[in-house]
Amino acid sequence: MAKTILTGIKPTGQIHLGNYIGAIKPALELADSGEYRAAYFVADYHGLTKIHDGAEFNELSYGIAATWLALGLNPDKVIFYRQSDIPEIFELNWILSCFASKGLMNRAHAYKAAVEANKIAGKDADFGVNMGLFNYPVLMAADILMFKAEVVPVGKDQIQHIEIARDIAESFNHHYGETFLLPEYTVQKDTAVLPGLDGRKMSKSYNNTIPLFEEPGKLQKLINKIKTDSRPPEAPKDPQSSVLFMLYKEFASELEVENMRAEYQKGIGWGEVKKELFHAMNRFMEEPREKYKELMSSPETVDKILQEGAEKARAVSAPFLKEIKRKIGFSV
Ligand code: TRP
């Protein structure tokens, strides 16, 4: 049987290029390869650890769904759903929390980072930390283990969460016999950490991102902001170490990339590269941008697709949860 591949995106900010190149694009390619049974979802309840404004939460959640669909996710081929539509995940979340050691959660990086930041600011270690944030890795384990995912494409910063999911699965299996599959992660190597406008990792937390469906004028401006060095146009440049080249590779044809590589070696001005990059990116985004707008103005279309996906997902999660509960000792 085909392996199950699963991944989710949480609605905590506008989707940016880093999300697309690091997560969405490779996930869509894997789904298209036909080698996997793919389950992709909107991790909306994960977003609630941060977003406490109703309108914003709603907008961001639909935004994630519309992004996947605009970029070509085919709901006939991928089980595509909203986490909050699958109640079994939340029941499993509780079950798994009884097999997750608190010490392990203390070491989870998002929580640790929050504690560190508090220490530096001279605040109480747990200031501003809600239990949702602390339990975040357990809910993520439930997302993954519920569907017996074997492969989980994630960004580098999520590797620890997959390891935690494996740990929790092993603990449960140890008590009740083989139940959960141990998931593996895949990280796209060279794009795992895409630099943002300022050269640091592109991340919503650094405010250095290029939003995916930016209008052409804005997109051009942002591309112009990408940090480069002060070498003159005629100086030969190394494509390998250039952010602009890295981005160009994602959107240009093979031939265009080869030509650009030659230009770098000959010597090309950064302004020229930026122009070409804008051209390639805008060309690629034209259609998805329109589709995205269409979907965002038609939430009922998105709802229908997600509900059909939820039905397919629950056909898997409901019987599996029953099996899990029987092992625990329920008479279900
Ligand atoms: N934590 C992931 C992120 O921030 C999102 C996520 C939630 C996820 N549940 C998941 C990813 C399950 C993969 C599998 O990017």
mmCIF file of C-alpha atoms in Angstrom, residues 139-297:
data_model
loop_
_atom_site.group_PDB
_atom_site.id
_atom_site.type_symbol
_atom_site.label_atom_id
_atom_site.label_comp_id
_atom_site.label_asym_id
_atom_site.label_seq_id
_atom_site.Cartn_x
_atom_site.Cartn_y
_atom_site.Cartn_z
ATOM 1 C CA LEU A 139 -1.643 18.120 19.429
ATOM 2 C CA MET A 140 0.784 17.902 16.533
ATOM 3 C CA ALA A 141 1.525 14.296 17.486
ATOM 4 C CA ALA A 142 -2.230 13.624 17.440
ATOM 5 C CA ASP A 143 -2.486 15.152 13.938
ATOM 6 C CA ILE A 144 0.217 12.836 12.701
ATOM 7 C CA LEU A 145 -0.467 9.604 14.581
ATOM 8 C CA MET A 146 -4.232 9.709 13.953
ATOM 9 C CA PHE A 147 -3.630 9.090 10.256
ATOM 10 C CA LYS A 148 -0.677 6.731 10.574
ATOM 11 C CA ALA A 149 1.462 9.151 8.617
ATOM 12 C CA GLU A 150 4.784 7.663 7.613
ATOM 13 C CA VAL A 151 6.243 10.745 6.001
ATOM 14 C CA VAL A 152 5.815 14.294 7.286
ATOM 15 C CA PRO A 153 7.260 17.108 5.171
ATOM 16 C CA VAL A 154 8.175 19.973 7.489
ATOM 17 C CA GLY A 155 10.427 22.950 7.878
ATOM 18 C CA LYS A 156 13.664 22.398 9.763
ATOM 19 C CA ASP A 157 12.271 24.040 12.883
ATOM 20 C CA GLN A 158 9.633 21.315 13.138
ATOM 21 C CA ILE A 159 11.957 18.315 13.241
ATOM 22 C CA GLN A 160 11.900 18.217 17.018
ATOM 23 C CA HIS A 161 8.108 17.949 16.937
ATOM 24 C CA ILE A 162 8.276 14.841 14.777
ATOM 25 C CA GLU A 163 10.768 13.348 17.187
ATOM 26 C CA ILE A 164 8.380 14.103 20.037
ATOM 27 C CA ALA A 165 5.545 12.414 18.107
ATOM 28 C CA ARG A 166 7.714 9.317 17.707
ATOM 29 C CA ASP A 167 8.517 9.350 21.380
ATOM 30 C CA ILE A 168 4.869 9.555 22.409
ATOM 31 C CA ALA A 169 3.900 6.849 19.891
ATOM 32 C CA GLU A 170 6.574 4.545 21.269
ATOM 33 C CA SER A 171 5.394 5.099 24.801
ATOM 34 C CA PHE A 172 1.790 4.224 23.879
ATOM 35 C CA ASN A 173 2.867 1.212 21.812
ATOM 36 C CA HIS A 174 4.988 0.005 24.703
ATOM 37 C CA HIS A 175 1.936 -0.133 26.958
ATOM 38 C CA TYR A 176 -0.703 -1.431 24.551
ATOM 39 C CA GLY A 177 1.159 -3.125 21.721
ATOM 40 C CA GLU A 178 1.786 -1.878 18.178
ATOM 41 C CA THR A 179 -0.797 0.800 17.514
ATOM 42 C CA PHE A 180 0.837 3.883 16.084
ATOM 43 C CA LEU A 181 3.265 4.089 13.207
ATOM 44 C CA LEU A 182 6.447 6.005 13.918
ATOM 45 C CA PRO A 183 6.526 8.986 11.546
ATOM 46 C CA GLU A 184 9.580 10.185 9.668
ATOM 47 C CA TYR A 185 10.174 13.732 8.503
ATOM 48 C CA THR A 186 11.466 15.057 5.216
ATOM 49 C CA VAL A 187 13.096 18.440 4.915
ATOM 50 C CA GLN A 188 13.814 20.026 1.572
ATOM 51 C CA LYS A 189 17.569 20.395 1.798
ATOM 52 C CA ASP A 190 18.680 23.538 0.050
ATOM 53 C CA THR A 191 15.564 25.545 0.688
ATOM 54 C CA ALA A 192 15.009 24.435 4.259
ATOM 55 C CA VAL A 193 16.101 27.826 5.462
ATOM 56 C CA LEU A 194 15.208 30.493 2.950
ATOM 57 C CA PRO A 195 16.767 33.830 3.827
ATOM 58 C CA GLY A 196 14.387 36.751 4.121
ATOM 59 C CA LEU A 197 14.784 40.370 2.992
ATOM 60 C CA ASP A 198 17.437 41.072 5.625
ATOM 61 C CA GLY A 199 19.434 37.872 5.079
ATOM 62 C CA ARG A 200 18.126 36.156 8.221
ATOM 63 C CA LYS A 201 15.796 33.170 7.895
ATOM 64 C CA MET A 202 12.506 34.220 6.240
ATOM 65 C CA SER A 203 10.025 34.108 9.062
ATOM 66 C CA LYS A 204 6.912 35.900 10.184
ATOM 67 C CA SER A 205 8.607 36.454 13.522
ATOM 68 C CA TYR A 206 11.388 38.499 11.892
ATOM 69 C CA ASN A 207 9.016 40.534 9.767
ATOM 70 C CA ASN A 208 11.248 40.011 6.732
ATOM 71 C CA THR A 209 8.975 37.976 4.488
ATOM 72 C CA ILE A 210 7.673 38.242 0.967
ATOM 73 C CA PRO A 211 3.941 37.441 1.101
ATOM 74 C CA LEU A 212 3.011 34.925 -1.545
ATOM 75 C CA PHE A 213 0.134 36.642 -3.315
ATOM 76 C CA GLU A 214 1.502 40.152 -3.202
ATOM 77 C CA GLU A 215 0.290 42.451 -5.981
ATOM 78 C CA PRO A 216 2.923 42.958 -8.748
ATOM 79 C CA GLY A 217 3.893 46.496 -7.730
ATOM 80 C CA LYS A 218 4.430 45.518 -4.105
ATOM 81 C CA LEU A 219 6.197 42.316 -5.105
ATOM 82 C CA GLN A 220 8.682 44.256 -7.191
ATOM 83 C CA LYS A 221 9.369 46.610 -4.293
ATOM 84 C CA LEU A 222 9.987 43.746 -1.892
ATOM 85 C CA ILE A 223 12.315 41.990 -4.313
ATOM 86 C CA ASN A 224 14.253 45.231 -4.650
ATOM 87 C CA LYS A 225 14.671 45.228 -0.888
ATOM 88 C CA ILE A 226 16.439 41.856 -0.770
ATOM 89 C CA LYS A 227 19.868 42.446 0.694
ATOM 90 C CA THR A 228 22.842 42.145 -1.660
ATOM 91 C CA ASP A 229 26.474 43.183 -1.408
ATOM 92 C CA SER A 230 28.133 46.170 -3.034
ATOM 93 C CA ARG A 231 30.140 44.400 -5.694
ATOM 94 C CA PRO A 232 29.955 46.135 -9.096
ATOM 95 C CA PRO A 233 27.915 44.593 -11.934
ATOM 96 C CA GLU A 234 30.943 43.359 -13.839
ATOM 97 C CA ALA A 235 32.314 41.315 -10.924
ATOM 98 C CA PRO A 236 31.767 37.557 -11.383
ATOM 99 C CA LYS A 237 29.459 36.184 -8.702
ATOM 100 C CA ASP A 238 28.829 32.813 -7.152
ATOM 101 C CA PRO A 239 25.244 31.653 -7.840
ATOM 102 C CA GLN A 240 25.468 29.086 -5.052
ATOM 103 C CA SER A 241 25.677 31.671 -2.304
ATOM 104 C CA SER A 242 23.135 34.087 -3.748
ATOM 105 C CA VAL A 243 19.645 34.389 -2.302
ATOM 106 C CA LEU A 244 18.411 35.919 -5.532
ATOM 107 C CA PHE A 245 19.635 32.933 -7.491
ATOM 108 C CA MET A 246 18.126 30.548 -4.987
ATOM 109 C CA LEU A 247 14.749 32.197 -5.488
ATOM 110 C CA TYR A 248 15.140 32.430 -9.234
ATOM 111 C CA LYS A 249 15.701 28.676 -9.444
ATOM 112 C CA GLU A 250 12.271 28.088 -7.938
ATOM 113 C CA PHE A 251 10.373 30.009 -10.573
ATOM 114 C CA ALA A 252 12.393 30.081 -13.779
ATOM 115 C CA SER A 253 12.658 27.346 -16.401
ATOM 116 C CA GLU A 254 15.740 25.131 -16.515
ATOM 117 C CA LEU A 255 17.034 26.984 -19.517
ATOM 118 C CA GLU A 256 16.554 30.353 -17.832
ATOM 119 C CA VAL A 257 18.393 29.077 -14.769
ATOM 120 C CA GLU A 258 21.329 27.898 -16.857
ATOM 121 C CA ASN A 259 21.488 31.244 -18.624
ATOM 122 C CA MET A 260 21.404 33.062 -15.316
ATOM 123 C CA ARG A 261 24.183 30.860 -13.965
ATOM 124 C CA ALA A 262 26.322 31.867 -16.929
ATOM 125 C CA GLU A 263 25.478 35.541 -16.363
ATOM 126 C CA TYR A 264 26.603 35.266 -12.748
ATOM 127 C CA GLN A 265 29.912 33.828 -13.828
ATOM 128 C CA LYS A 266 30.387 36.544 -16.419
ATOM 129 C CA GLY A 267 29.292 39.273 -14.053
ATOM 130 C CA ILE A 268 25.774 40.674 -13.734
ATOM 131 C CA GLY A 269 24.407 43.548 -11.697
ATOM 132 C CA TRP A 270 22.119 42.777 -8.772
ATOM 133 C CA GLY A 271 19.505 45.142 -10.181
ATOM 134 C CA GLU A 272 19.361 43.109 -13.362
ATOM 135 C CA VAL A 273 18.994 39.850 -11.415
ATOM 136 C CA LYS A 274 16.191 41.374 -9.377
ATOM 137 C CA LYS A 275 14.361 42.393 -12.534
ATOM 138 C CA GLU A 276 14.600 38.878 -13.938
ATOM 139 C CA LEU A 277 13.533 37.394 -10.628
ATOM 140 C CA PHE A 278 10.479 39.606 -10.476
ATOM 141 C CA HIS A 279 9.591 38.658 -14.009
ATOM 142 C CA ALA A 280 9.796 34.906 -13.341
ATOM 143 C CA MET A 281 7.994 35.093 -10.042
ATOM 144 C CA ASN A 282 5.211 37.306 -11.273
ATOM 145 C CA ARG A 283 4.683 35.096 -14.294
ATOM 146 C CA PHE A 284 4.315 32.087 -12.025
ATOM 147 C CA MET A 285 2.043 33.813 -9.517
ATOM 148 C CA GLU A 286 -0.399 35.433 -11.922
ATOM 149 C CA GLU A 287 -2.841 32.550 -12.030
ATOM 150 C CA PRO A 288 -2.641 31.410 -8.395
ATOM 151 C CA ARG A 289 -3.054 35.025 -7.261
ATOM 152 C CA GLU A 290 -6.345 35.316 -9.132
ATOM 153 C CA LYS A 291 -7.540 31.930 -7.929
ATOM 154 C CA TYR A 292 -6.666 32.902 -4.361
ATOM 155 C CA LYS A 293 -8.712 36.085 -4.583
ATOM 156 C CA GLU A 294 -11.634 34.181 -6.041
ATOM 157 C CA LEU A 295 -11.590 31.611 -3.249
ATOM 158 C CA MET A 296 -11.242 34.235 -0.542
ATOM 159 C CA SER A 297 -14.386 35.904 -1.787
#
